[in-house]
CSV table of C-alpha atoms and ligand atoms in Angstrom, one decimal:
chain,number,residue,atom,x,y,z
A,8,MET,CA,89.7,-33.3,-47.0
A,9,LYS,CA,91.9,-33.5,-49.6
A,10,ARG,CA,93.9,-29.8,-50.4
A,11,SER,CA,96.0,-30.3,-53.2
A,12,THR,CA,99.0,-27.9,-54.1
A,13,PRO,CA,98.2,-26.9,-57.6
A,14,ASP,CA,101.3,-25.6,-58.9
A,15,SER,CA,101.8,-22.4,-58.8
A,16,LEU,CA,101.5,-21.6,-55.7
A,17,LYS,CA,105.0,-23.6,-55.1
A,18,SER,CA,107.2,-20.9,-54.0
A,19,ASN,CA,104.5,-19.8,-52.3
A,20,PRO,CA,105.7,-20.2,-48.2
A,21,HIS,CA,101.7,-20.8,-47.4
A,22,SER,CA,101.7,-24.0,-49.2
A,23,GLY,CA,105.1,-25.2,-47.9
A,24,ALA,CA,106.9,-27.5,-49.8
A,25,ARG,CA,107.7,-30.9,-49.3
A,26,VAL,CA,110.4,-32.5,-47.0
A,27,ASN,CA,111.2,-36.2,-45.8
A,28,ILE,CA,110.3,-36.2,-42.4
A,29,ASP,CA,110.2,-39.0,-40.8
A,30,THR,CA,106.0,-40.0,-39.4
A,31,SER,CA,106.7,-42.6,-37.8
A,32,ARG,CA,108.7,-40.5,-35.0
A,33,ILE,CA,105.6,-38.9,-35.1
A,34,ASP,CA,103.8,-39.1,-32.0
A,35,ARG,CA,100.2,-41.6,-33.3
A,36,ASN,CA,97.7,-38.9,-30.9
A,37,ALA,CA,98.8,-36.0,-32.4
A,38,LEU,CA,98.9,-37.0,-37.0
A,39,ARG,CA,95.0,-38.9,-35.9
A,40,VAL,CA,94.4,-35.7,-34.6
A,41,ILE,CA,95.8,-33.5,-37.6
A,42,SER,CA,93.7,-35.9,-39.9
A,43,GLY,CA,90.2,-35.2,-37.6
A,44,LEU,CA,90.6,-31.9,-37.8
A,45,HIS,CA,91.2,-31.7,-41.2
A,46,ALA,CA,89.1,-34.2,-41.6
A,47,ALA,CA,86.0,-31.8,-39.7
A,48,GLY,CA,87.6,-28.7,-42.9
A,49,PHE,CA,90.3,-27.2,-40.6
A,50,GLN,CA,93.8,-26.1,-40.8
A,51,ALA,CA,95.8,-27.9,-38.5
A,52,TYR,CA,100.2,-28.9,-38.2
A,53,LEU,CA,102.4,-29.8,-35.7
A,54,VAL,CA,104.2,-26.7,-34.6
A,55,GLY,CA,107.7,-25.4,-32.6
A,56,GLY,CA,110.2,-27.9,-31.4
A,57,GLY,CA,108.3,-30.9,-32.5
A,58,VAL,CA,108.9,-30.4,-36.2
A,59,ARG,CA,112.1,-28.6,-35.0
A,60,ASP,CA,113.3,-31.8,-33.5
A,61,LEU,CA,112.2,-34.0,-36.5
A,62,LEU,CA,113.7,-31.4,-38.7
A,63,LEU,CA,117.3,-31.9,-36.7
A,64,GLY,CA,117.0,-36.1,-36.7
A,65,LEU,CA,116.6,-35.7,-32.9
A,66,SER,CA,113.3,-37.6,-31.7
A,67,PRO,CA,111.0,-34.8,-30.2
A,68,LYS,CA,109.9,-34.7,-26.2
A,69,ASP,CA,106.0,-32.9,-26.8
A,70,PHE,CA,104.3,-32.3,-29.9
A,71,ASP,CA,102.3,-29.3,-30.4
A,72,ILE,CA,99.9,-28.7,-32.8
A,73,ALA,CA,98.3,-24.8,-34.4
A,74,THR,CA,94.9,-24.8,-35.9
A,75,ASP,CA,92.6,-22.2,-36.6
A,76,ALA,CA,89.4,-24.7,-35.3
A,77,HIS,CA,88.7,-21.9,-31.8
A,78,PRO,CA,88.9,-24.1,-28.8
A,79,LYS,CA,85.5,-25.6,-28.4
A,80,ASP,CA,85.6,-27.2,-32.0
A,81,VAL,CA,88.8,-29.0,-30.6
A,82,ARG,CA,86.8,-30.1,-27.9
A,83,ARG,CA,83.7,-31.2,-29.5
A,84,LEU,CA,85.4,-33.6,-32.5
A,85,PHE,CA,87.4,-34.9,-30.3
A,86,ASP,CA,86.3,-37.1,-26.8
A,87,ASN,CA,89.4,-37.6,-24.3
A,88,SER,CA,90.1,-33.8,-24.4
A,89,ARG,CA,90.2,-31.1,-22.1
A,90,VAL,CA,90.0,-27.2,-22.5
A,91,ILE,CA,93.2,-26.2,-19.5
A,92,GLY,CA,94.9,-22.3,-18.9
A,93,ARG,CA,92.5,-19.6,-18.2
A,94,ARG,CA,95.0,-17.0,-19.8
A,95,PHE,CA,94.9,-18.2,-23.3
A,96,ARG,CA,92.9,-21.4,-24.0
A,97,ILE,CA,94.3,-25.0,-25.3
A,98,VAL,CA,92.8,-28.2,-25.9
A,99,HIS,CA,94.5,-31.1,-24.1
A,100,VAL,CA,93.4,-34.1,-26.9
A,101,TYR,CA,94.2,-37.9,-24.6
A,102,GLY,CA,95.8,-41.0,-26.5
A,103,SER,CA,97.1,-44.2,-25.0
A,104,LYS,CA,100.6,-42.3,-24.5
A,105,GLY,CA,99.6,-39.0,-23.1
A,106,TYR,CA,98.0,-36.3,-24.7
A,107,VAL,CA,99.0,-33.4,-27.5
A,108,GLU,CA,98.0,-30.0,-27.1
A,109,VAL,CA,95.9,-28.4,-29.5
A,110,ALA,CA,96.0,-24.7,-29.7
A,111,THR,CA,94.4,-22.0,-31.8
A,112,PHE,CA,96.6,-19.9,-33.8
A,113,ARG,CA,97.2,-16.3,-31.8
A,114,ALA,CA,98.2,-12.8,-32.4
A,115,ALA,CA,100.6,-11.4,-30.2
A,116,GLY,CA,98.7,-8.0,-29.8
A,117,ARG,CA,100.4,-4.5,-29.1
A,118,ALA,CA,97.6,-3.2,-27.1
A,119,HIS,CA,98.1,-6.8,-24.4
A,120,VAL,CA,102.4,-5.2,-23.7
A,121,ASN,CA,103.1,-2.8,-20.4
A,122,GLN,CA,105.1,0.6,-20.7
A,123,LYS,CA,107.8,-1.2,-20.3
A,124,GLY,CA,107.2,-3.8,-24.1
A,125,ARG,CA,105.7,-6.4,-21.1
A,126,ILE,CA,103.3,-9.0,-22.6
A,127,LEU,CA,100.8,-9.5,-20.5
A,128,THR,CA,97.9,-11.6,-22.1
A,129,ASP,CA,98.7,-13.1,-25.8
A,130,ASN,CA,94.9,-14.3,-25.5
A,131,ILE,CA,93.7,-13.0,-29.3
A,132,TYR,CA,93.0,-15.2,-31.7
A,133,GLY,CA,95.1,-14.8,-35.3
A,134,SER,CA,96.4,-16.1,-39.0
A,135,ILE,CA,98.5,-18.8,-38.7
A,136,ASP,CA,101.2,-16.0,-40.2
A,137,GLU,CA,100.4,-14.1,-37.1
A,138,ASP,CA,101.1,-17.0,-34.6
A,139,ALA,CA,104.0,-17.8,-36.5
A,140,PHE,CA,106.2,-14.3,-35.5
A,141,ARG,CA,104.1,-14.3,-31.9
A,142,ARG,CA,106.6,-17.4,-31.4
A,143,ASP,CA,110.4,-16.7,-30.4
A,144,PHE,CA,113.3,-18.0,-32.3
A,145,THR,CA,112.6,-18.9,-36.4
A,146,ALA,CA,113.7,-22.5,-36.1
A,147,ASN,CA,110.7,-22.9,-33.5
A,148,ALA,CA,108.0,-21.5,-36.3
A,149,LEU,CA,107.8,-23.8,-39.3
A,150,TYR,CA,104.5,-26.0,-39.5
A,151,TYR,CA,104.5,-29.1,-40.6
A,152,ASP,CA,101.7,-31.0,-42.7
A,153,PRO,CA,101.6,-34.9,-42.2
A,154,ASP,CA,99.2,-35.6,-44.3
A,155,GLU,CA,100.2,-33.3,-47.5
A,156,GLY,CA,104.1,-34.5,-46.2
A,157,ARG,CA,104.7,-30.0,-46.5
A,158,LEU,CA,106.7,-27.8,-44.3
A,159,LEU,CA,105.4,-24.0,-43.5
A,160,ASP,CA,107.9,-21.5,-43.7
A,161,LEU,CA,106.7,-18.1,-42.8
A,162,VAL,CA,109.6,-16.8,-41.4
A,163,GLY,CA,112.5,-18.8,-43.3
A,164,GLY,CA,113.9,-21.0,-39.7
A,165,ARG,CA,114.2,-23.4,-42.1
A,166,GLN,CA,117.4,-22.3,-43.8
A,167,ASP,CA,118.1,-20.6,-39.8
A,168,LEU,CA,117.6,-24.3,-39.1
A,169,ASP,CA,120.1,-25.4,-41.4
A,170,ALA,CA,123.1,-23.5,-40.9
A,171,ARG,CA,122.3,-23.9,-37.0
A,172,LEU,CA,121.4,-20.3,-36.2
A,173,LEU,CA,119.3,-19.5,-33.7
A,174,ARG,CA,118.0,-16.2,-34.6
A,175,VAL,CA,114.7,-14.6,-33.2
A,176,ILE,CA,111.8,-13.4,-35.2
A,177,GLY,CA,111.9,-9.4,-35.4
A,178,ASP,CA,114.0,-7.3,-33.6
A,179,PRO,CA,115.7,-9.2,-30.1
A,180,ASP,CA,115.8,-5.7,-28.1
A,181,LEU,CA,112.2,-5.1,-28.4
A,182,ARG,CA,110.7,-9.1,-28.5
A,183,PHE,CA,113.3,-9.8,-25.5
A,184,ARG,CA,112.1,-7.1,-23.1
A,185,GLU,CA,108.8,-8.6,-24.3
A,186,ASP,CA,109.2,-11.4,-22.2
A,187,PRO,CA,112.8,-12.2,-21.1
A,188,VAL,CA,112.7,-15.4,-20.1
A,189,ARG,CA,113.9,-15.6,-24.2
A,190,MET,CA,117.6,-15.1,-23.1
A,191,LEU,CA,117.2,-18.2,-21.2
A,192,ARG,CA,115.3,-19.9,-23.8
A,193,ALA,CA,118.3,-19.3,-26.2
A,194,ILE,CA,121.2,-20.3,-24.2
A,195,ARG,CA,119.3,-23.8,-22.9
A,196,LEU,CA,118.1,-24.5,-26.5
A,197,ALA,CA,121.8,-23.2,-28.8
A,198,VAL,CA,123.5,-25.4,-26.0
A,199,LYS,CA,120.9,-28.4,-26.4
A,200,LEU,CA,120.9,-28.3,-30.5
A,201,ASP,CA,124.1,-27.7,-31.2
A,202,PHE,CA,122.8,-24.5,-32.7
A,203,LYS,CA,124.4,-20.5,-32.2
A,204,VAL,CA,122.9,-17.1,-31.2
A,205,GLU,CA,122.6,-14.6,-33.5
A,206,LYS,CA,125.0,-11.5,-32.6
A,207,ARG,CA,122.1,-9.1,-32.7
A,208,ALA,CA,120.5,-11.2,-30.0
A,209,GLU,CA,124.0,-11.9,-28.0
A,210,GLU,CA,124.3,-8.5,-27.8
A,211,THR,CA,121.0,-7.9,-26.2
A,212,ILE,CA,121.1,-11.0,-24.2
A,213,CYS,CA,124.3,-9.0,-22.9
A,214,ARG,CA,122.5,-5.4,-22.4
A,215,LEU,CA,119.1,-7.1,-21.1
A,216,GLY,CA,120.2,-9.8,-18.9
A,217,HIS,CA,119.3,-7.5,-16.1
A,218,LEU,CA,114.6,-7.7,-17.1
A,219,LEU,CA,115.2,-11.0,-15.7
A,220,SER,CA,114.8,-9.6,-11.9
A,221,GLU,CA,111.3,-8.6,-13.1
A,222,VAL,CA,110.2,-11.8,-14.5
A,223,PRO,CA,107.6,-13.9,-11.3
A,224,SER,CA,110.2,-16.6,-10.0
A,225,ALA,CA,107.3,-19.0,-9.7
A,226,ARG,CA,107.9,-19.0,-14.0
A,227,LEU,CA,111.9,-18.9,-12.9
A,228,PHE,CA,111.8,-22.1,-10.8
A,229,ASP,CA,109.9,-24.1,-14.5
A,230,GLU,CA,112.8,-22.7,-16.6
A,231,ILE,CA,115.5,-23.8,-14.3
A,232,LEU,CA,114.4,-27.0,-14.1
A,233,LYS,CA,114.9,-26.9,-18.0
A,234,LEU,CA,117.3,-25.7,-18.2
A,235,PHE,CA,119.3,-27.6,-15.7
A,236,HIS,CA,117.2,-31.1,-15.8
A,237,ALA,CA,117.7,-32.2,-19.7
A,238,GLY,CA,121.5,-33.5,-20.1
A,239,PHE,CA,123.3,-30.3,-20.5
A,240,ALA,CA,123.9,-28.9,-17.1
A,241,VAL,CA,127.5,-28.5,-17.1
A,242,ARG,CA,127.3,-26.5,-21.0
A,243,THR,CA,124.4,-25.2,-19.7
A,244,PHE,CA,126.0,-22.8,-16.4
A,245,SER,CA,128.5,-22.0,-18.9
A,246,ALA,CA,126.8,-21.0,-20.8
A,247,LEU,CA,124.2,-18.7,-18.2
A,248,ARG,CA,127.8,-17.5,-16.8
A,249,GLU,CA,128.5,-15.9,-20.0
A,250,TYR,CA,125.8,-14.2,-21.2
A,251,GLY,CA,126.0,-12.9,-16.9
A,252,LEU,CA,122.4,-14.9,-17.1
A,253,PHE,CA,123.7,-16.9,-14.2
A,254,GLN,CA,124.0,-13.6,-11.6
A,255,TYR,CA,120.1,-12.9,-12.1
A,256,LEU,CA,119.1,-16.1,-11.3
A,257,PHE,CA,120.6,-17.3,-8.0
A,258,PRO,CA,123.5,-14.1,-7.3
A,259,MET,CA,124.1,-15.5,-3.9
A,260,THR,CA,125.4,-18.1,-5.9
A,261,GLU,CA,127.9,-16.4,-7.7
A,262,LYS,CA,128.9,-13.7,-5.3
A,263,ALA,CA,129.7,-16.9,-3.7
A,264,LEU,CA,131.8,-18.8,-6.9
A,265,GLU,CA,133.8,-15.4,-6.9
A,266,ASP,CA,134.4,-15.7,-3.2
A,267,THR,CA,138.4,-16.7,-3.6
A,268,THR,CA,137.9,-18.1,-0.3
A,269,LEU,CA,135.2,-20.9,-1.0
A,270,GLN,CA,137.7,-22.6,-3.5
A,271,THR,CA,136.3,-25.3,-3.3
A,272,PHE,CA,133.0,-24.0,-4.6
A,273,THR,CA,133.5,-24.0,-8.2
A,274,SER,CA,134.5,-27.4,-8.3
A,275,LEU,CA,131.9,-28.9,-5.9
A,276,VAL,CA,128.9,-27.3,-9.0
A,277,TYR,CA,130.4,-28.5,-11.6
A,278,GLY,CA,130.5,-32.1,-10.5
A,279,ALA,CA,127.1,-32.4,-9.3
A,280,LEU,CA,126.0,-30.8,-12.3
A,281,GLN,CA,128.6,-33.0,-14.1
A,282,ASN,CA,126.8,-35.8,-12.3
A,283,THR,CA,123.1,-34.9,-12.6
A,284,ASP,CA,124.3,-34.4,-16.5
A,285,GLU,CA,125.4,-39.1,-16.6
A,286,ARG,CA,121.9,-39.0,-14.6
A,287,VAL,CA,119.7,-37.8,-16.4
A,288,ARG,CA,121.8,-39.2,-19.3
A,289,ALA,CA,121.4,-42.5,-18.1
A,290,GLY,CA,117.3,-42.0,-17.4
A,291,LYS,CA,118.1,-42.2,-13.7
A,292,PRO,CA,115.9,-39.6,-11.5
A,293,VAL,CA,117.3,-36.1,-10.4
A,294,THR,CA,115.6,-33.4,-7.8
A,295,PRO,CA,115.5,-30.3,-8.1
A,296,SER,CA,115.8,-29.7,-4.3
A,297,PHE,CA,119.4,-31.3,-5.0
A,298,LEU,CA,120.9,-28.5,-7.7
A,299,TYR,CA,119.4,-26.5,-5.1
A,300,ALA,CA,121.2,-27.7,-2.7
A,301,VAL,CA,124.5,-27.5,-4.4
A,302,PHE,CA,124.3,-23.9,-5.4
A,303,LEU,CA,123.0,-22.7,-2.4
A,304,TRP,CA,125.7,-24.8,-0.1
A,305,GLY,CA,128.7,-22.2,-0.8
A,306,PRO,CA,126.3,-18.8,0.2
A,307,MET,CA,125.0,-21.1,3.2
A,308,ARG,CA,128.5,-21.8,4.6
A,309,ILE,CA,129.7,-18.2,3.6
A,310,LEU,CA,127.4,-16.5,6.0
A,311,THR,CA,127.7,-19.4,8.4
A,312,ARG,CA,131.9,-18.4,8.6
A,313,GLN,CA,129.6,-15.1,8.9
A,314,LEU,CA,127.3,-15.2,12.0
A,315,GLU,CA,130.1,-17.2,14.3
A,316,LEU,CA,132.2,-14.1,14.0
A,317,ASP,CA,129.5,-12.8,15.1
A,318,GLY,CA,129.6,-14.7,17.9
A,319,LEU,CA,126.7,-17.5,16.9
A,320,SER,CA,127.5,-21.1,18.6
A,321,PRO,CA,128.5,-23.1,15.0
A,322,LYS,CA,124.7,-25.2,15.5
A,323,ILE,CA,123.0,-21.6,16.3
A,324,ALA,CA,125.1,-20.5,12.6
A,325,HIS,CA,124.3,-23.3,10.6
A,326,ASP,CA,120.3,-23.8,11.1
A,327,ALA,CA,120.4,-19.6,10.9
A,328,ALA,CA,122.5,-19.5,7.8
A,329,MET,CA,119.7,-22.4,6.6
A,330,GLN,CA,116.7,-20.4,7.0
A,331,ASP,CA,118.4,-17.1,6.4
A,332,THR,CA,119.4,-18.4,2.8
A,333,ILE,CA,116.7,-19.9,2.1
A,334,ILE,CA,114.2,-16.8,2.5
A,335,SER,CA,116.6,-14.9,0.7
A,336,GLN,CA,116.8,-17.1,-3.1
A,337,LEU,CA,112.9,-16.8,-3.1
A,338,ARG,CA,113.0,-13.4,-3.8
A,339,TYR,CA,115.1,-14.5,-7.7
A,340,THR,CA,114.0,-18.5,-8.0
A,341,SER,CA,111.1,-19.6,-5.4
A,342,ILE,CA,111.4,-22.9,-4.1
A,343,PRO,CA,108.3,-24.9,-3.4
A,344,LYS,CA,108.1,-26.2,0.4
A,345,ARG,CA,108.2,-29.9,-1.3
A,346,MET,CA,111.9,-29.1,-2.3
A,347,SER,CA,112.7,-27.3,0.1
A,348,HIS,CA,112.8,-29.8,3.6
A,349,PRO,CA,114.9,-32.1,1.7
A,350,MET,CA,117.2,-29.5,0.9
A,351,ARG,CA,117.7,-28.5,4.5
A,352,ASP,CA,118.0,-32.6,5.8
A,353,MET,CA,120.4,-32.5,2.8
A,354,TRP,CA,122.5,-29.6,4.6
A,355,ASP,CA,121.5,-30.6,7.5
A,356,LEU,CA,123.3,-33.7,7.8
A,357,GLN,CA,126.0,-33.1,6.2
A,358,TYR,CA,126.9,-32.6,9.9
A,359,ARG,CA,125.3,-34.8,11.7
A,360,PHE,CA,127.9,-37.6,9.8
A,361,TYR,CA,130.5,-36.4,11.9
A,362,ARG,CA,128.5,-38.1,14.2
A,363,LYS,CA,129.5,-41.2,13.7
A,364,ARG,CA,129.5,-43.1,16.8
A,365,GLY,CA,125.6,-44.7,19.3
A,366,LYS,CA,122.1,-45.5,17.3
A,367,GLN,CA,121.7,-42.9,15.9
A,368,VAL,CA,124.4,-43.6,13.1
A,369,PHE,CA,121.2,-46.5,12.3
A,370,ARG,CA,118.4,-43.2,12.5
A,371,LEU,CA,120.7,-41.3,10.1
A,372,TYR,CA,121.6,-44.4,8.1
A,373,GLN,CA,117.6,-44.3,8.0
A,374,HIS,CA,117.1,-41.5,6.4
A,375,ALA,CA,114.8,-40.7,4.0
A,376,ARG,CA,117.9,-38.1,2.8
A,377,PHE,CA,120.0,-40.5,3.8
A,378,ARG,CA,121.2,-41.4,-0.2
A,379,ALA,CA,121.3,-38.2,-1.5
A,380,ALA,CA,123.1,-36.3,2.0
A,381,TYR,CA,126.1,-38.7,0.9
A,382,ASP,CA,126.0,-38.5,-3.0
A,383,PHE,CA,126.0,-34.7,-1.3
A,384,LEU,CA,129.2,-35.3,1.2
A,385,CYS,CA,131.2,-37.2,-1.3
A,386,LEU,CA,130.5,-34.6,-4.5
A,387,ARG,CA,132.1,-32.3,-1.5
A,388,ALA,CA,134.9,-34.4,-1.4
A,389,GLN,CA,135.8,-34.9,-5.3
A,390,ALA,CA,135.5,-31.0,-5.1
A,391,GLY,CA,138.7,-31.0,-2.5
A,392,GLU,CA,137.1,-30.4,0.5
A,393,PRO,CA,138.0,-32.1,4.0
A,394,VAL,CA,136.0,-34.0,4.1
A,395,ASP,CA,137.5,-37.1,2.2
A,396,ARG,CA,137.8,-39.3,5.4
A,397,LEU,CA,135.1,-38.7,6.5
A,398,CYS,CA,132.9,-40.1,3.2
A,399,GLU,CA,134.8,-42.4,3.6
A,400,TRP,CA,133.4,-44.1,6.5
A,401,TRP,CA,130.6,-43.9,5.2
A,402,THR,CA,131.2,-45.7,2.3
A,403,VAL,CA,133.1,-49.2,4.3
A,404,PHE,CA,129.9,-48.8,6.8
A,405,GLN,CA,127.5,-49.1,3.9
A,406,ASP,CA,129.1,-52.0,2.1
A,407,ALA,CA,129.8,-53.2,5.5
A,408,ASP,CA,127.8,-56.4,7.3
A,409,GLU,CA,125.9,-55.8,10.4
A,410,ALA,CA,128.3,-56.5,12.6
A,411,THR,CA,130.6,-54.5,11.5
A,412,GLN,CA,128.0,-51.6,11.9
A,413,ARG,CA,127.8,-52.7,15.3
A,414,LYS,CA,131.5,-53.2,16.0
A,415,MET,CA,132.2,-49.7,13.5
A,416,VAL,CA,129.9,-47.0,15.9
A,417,ARG,CA,130.7,-48.5,18.9
A,418,ALA,CA,132.9,-45.6,20.5
A,419,PRO,CA,136.9,-46.1,22.0
A,420,GLY,CA,137.2,-46.1,25.2
A,421,ARG,CA,136.6,-41.9,27.0
A,422,GLY,CA,133.9,-39.9,25.7
A,423,ALA,CA,131.9,-42.8,24.8
A,424,GLY,CA,128.7,-41.7,23.3
A,425,LYS,CA,130.0,-38.1,22.6
A,426,THR,CA,129.3,-36.6,19.9
A,427,PRO,CA,132.3,-34.1,18.0
A,428,PHE,CA,130.2,-31.6,15.9
A,429,LYS,CA,132.6,-29.8,13.1
A,430,SER,CA,132.5,-26.6,12.0
A,431,GLY,CA,134.5,-24.6,8.5
A,432,ASN,CA,137.7,-26.6,10.7
A,433,ARG,CA,137.4,-26.7,13.8
A,434,THR,CA,136.1,-29.7,15.4
A,435,TYR,CA,133.3,-29.2,18.8
A,436,HIS,CA,133.4,-31.9,21.5
B,507,LIG,P1,111.9,-28.0,-25.6
B,507,LIG,O1,111.9,-28.8,-26.5
B,507,LIG,O2,112.4,-27.8,-24.3
B,507,LIG,O3,110.2,-28.3,-25.8
B,507,LIG,P2,110.2,-25.8,-27.7
B,507,LIG,O4,110.4,-24.8,-28.1
B,507,LIG,O5,109.1,-27.2,-28.2
B,507,LIG,O6,111.3,-26.6,-26.9
B,507,LIG,P3,108.7,-25.4,-25.7
B,507,LIG,O7,108.1,-25.1,-24.3
B,507,LIG,O8,107.3,-27.0,-25.8
B,507,LIG,O9,109.7,-25.1,-26.1
B,507,LIG,O10,107.8,-24.3,-26.3
B,507,LIG,C1,106.9,-25.2,-27.4
B,507,LIG,C2,106.9,-23.2,-29.1
B,507,LIG,O11,106.2,-22.6,-28.1
B,507,LIG,C3,108.3,-22.9,-28.8
B,507,LIG,O12,108.6,-24.0,-30.2
B,507,LIG,C4,107.7,-22.2,-29.6
B,507,LIG,O13,107.8,-21.0,-30.4
B,507,LIG,C5,106.6,-21.4,-28.4
B,507,LIG,N1,107.2,-20.9,-28.0
B,507,LIG,C6,107.6,-21.1,-26.2
B,507,LIG,N2,107.7,-20.7,-26.1
B,507,LIG,C7,107.4,-19.7,-26.3
B,507,LIG,C8,107.5,-17.5,-25.4
B,507,LIG,N3,107.7,-17.4,-24.2
B,507,LIG,N4,108.0,-16.5,-26.3
B,507,LIG,C9,107.7,-17.4,-27.9
B,507,LIG,N5,107.8,-18.0,-28.2
B,507,LIG,C10,107.5,-19.4,-26.5
B,508,LIG,MG1,108.4,-28.4,-26.8
């Protein structure tokens, strides 16, 4: 369907202004779906982060399409598609390189907000204007029609984008109360895009951060992965603390960072985040269990110390502290089991690294989590914890040939086979 725009409509935001976007950066499947919807007489646009990133000259990581077609129409038009979502139904249309998400224009109705202003459901279809206004930031509410090469800007997003300003659509107080996760999104996007958060929103975030404690822990977990695994973990962490939001995600970590008896902890966290950023940028895999093991290491050590002072043996104190720290964190951000197990292993291995004699060394070396735990040990050493010689031993061990390794684990003289257990500054034989 050819939809030319008369000149008289040029100033109308609904007709859109021509923009120069390199369409080769757009997923072919997204282009195909948009053209298909147009051909069937529907409106269809690329929207959200994809458009924003294209205008900024970045390569978008996902492409979202907004349309006035109903999910069942979309499903009918494209063979390889699937309707998903119970609350709000969207359609995934598959191409050769994954899928694009097609959502029907929707409105954020006040009737669906609870007494505290929180959005409960947002499954009412609406006009494109309503669809734009229910989005979070102006730069995220631009609609691009690749067939016409036009950009629809219903909220002044283009100007903000050019000024590198993250501006909330509407009243920040209202919009952050509706969905407190938008505060985390503000920080994440500002850091990632190198945007400034508008003043009004900044002030509101500092005032309403506490609302994050009411967000379901599973949703916070998802958001945490986006915050720390996008290649900007160091800057995101600093910004979250600056705006006072980090304390609502990892309250025990925040306390441990302020604990002056645990000075190396801050260095450990920064070292680990820097390491994560380097890995992400190098395209290496990263795991949330490592991040959690680092964030909760400080609180876990503080608790171990306390339990030891209460008279528990180091081993029992350590086991209890690990268990307790993980359970306490669950109240704030959920930790899937597939993550808490490796995390415990990584912690446990920190203690087992002290046993450098006998066959058990080779068993430890074969452990599925050896590499991650060893990296963690090195980070602790770099942060100034008194484990540098231990770290060195394990580095030498790994580089050695088998004959040398056997020599290294042979127990010298008396005390052969004994395995000292170290906790804090004490070594137990
Ligand atoms: P990213 O680059 O991380 O993907 P994004 O802005 O594309 O950033 P998505 O989670 O992919 O983030 O969301 C796509 C779009 O949906 C956003 O650009 C925004 O328009 C809208 N959106 C997402 N989350 C919210 C929210 N919590 N409140 C309002 N609008 C939202
Ligand atoms: Mg996106």
